[in-house]
Structures are given as C-alpha cells and as structure tokens.
Amino acid sequence: MTQITLRSAHLASSRSTSRAAAALSAVQLWRSRRALARLDARMLEDIGVSAEAAATEASRAPWDVPAYWLK
C-alpha cells in the first residue's frame, strides 16, 4: 500500500512540475517575443533577422510554439 501511495504522490508531483515548467516556458516565450518586437532595425540587423521575420515571430500566439517543444 505504501508503495502505491508513494507512486501516486510522485506522479501527482511530476504532473504539477511539468505544468509549472510549461507555464514558465510560456512566460519566457512571451517575454522573448515582446523583446523581439521592441528591437530596432540596427539591432535586428546585428542578429541577422529581418524586420518582417521579427514582426511575424512577435505576433505569434503564446501557444504557437516550435514543434520540438511538443516532443
């Protein structure tokens, strides 16, 4: 019985941890996109990103994440 209880507690803990990690990732992504939107043309040129590509990325929805994040 103890073993089952410990496993259940571990699974619940890992679910809440993964939810917290997902929430943190979403906030970080939102901040990154917001910062990208604030860069001027010179700064975008420095990092090798066109203004159009930056605007497209900055306007994406928070749940629109790279495919490799979903694996």
Short mmCIF file of N, CA and C in Angstrom, two decimals, residues 26 29-30 33 56-66:
data_model
loop_
_atom_site.label_atom_id
_atom_site.label_comp_id
_atom_site.label_asym_id
_atom_site.label_seq_id
_atom_site.Cartn_x
_atom_site.Cartn_y
_atom_site.Cartn_z
N ALA A 26 6.06 29.26 -21.23
CA ALA A 26 5.14 30.15 -21.94
C ALA A 26 5.44 31.61 -21.59
N LEU A 29 8.67 32.61 -23.31
CA LEU A 29 8.44 32.79 -24.74
C LEU A 29 7.75 34.12 -24.99
N TRP A 30 6.76 34.45 -24.19
CA TRP A 30 6.05 35.72 -24.33
C TRP A 30 7.02 36.89 -24.16
N ARG A 33 9.36 37.17 -27.22
CA ARG A 33 8.68 37.75 -28.38
C ARG A 33 8.41 39.23 -28.19
N THR A 56 6.64 38.86 -37.62
CA THR A 56 5.86 37.61 -37.71
C THR A 56 6.02 36.80 -36.43
N GLU A 57 7.25 36.65 -35.98
CA GLU A 57 7.50 35.88 -34.75
C GLU A 57 6.87 36.56 -33.54
N ALA A 58 7.01 37.87 -33.44
CA ALA A 58 6.48 38.60 -32.28
C ALA A 58 4.96 38.56 -32.21
N SER A 59 4.31 38.40 -33.35
CA SER A 59 2.85 38.40 -33.35
C SER A 59 2.23 37.02 -33.18
N ARG A 60 3.05 35.99 -33.08
CA ARG A 60 2.52 34.63 -32.90
C ARG A 60 1.84 34.49 -31.55
N ALA A 61 0.86 33.63 -31.48
CA ALA A 61 0.13 33.38 -30.23
C ALA A 61 1.03 32.66 -29.22
N PRO A 62 0.77 32.84 -27.93
CA PRO A 62 1.62 32.19 -26.91
C PRO A 62 1.65 30.68 -27.01
N TRP A 63 0.59 30.06 -27.48
CA TRP A 63 0.56 28.60 -27.58
C TRP A 63 1.17 28.10 -28.89
N ASP A 64 1.53 29.02 -29.77
CA ASP A 64 2.16 28.67 -31.04
C ASP A 64 3.67 28.55 -30.80
N VAL A 65 4.09 27.34 -30.44
CA VAL A 65 5.49 27.11 -30.07
C VAL A 65 6.16 26.23 -31.13
N PRO A 66 7.49 26.23 -31.14
CA PRO A 66 8.20 25.35 -32.07
C PRO A 66 7.80 23.88 -31.86
#
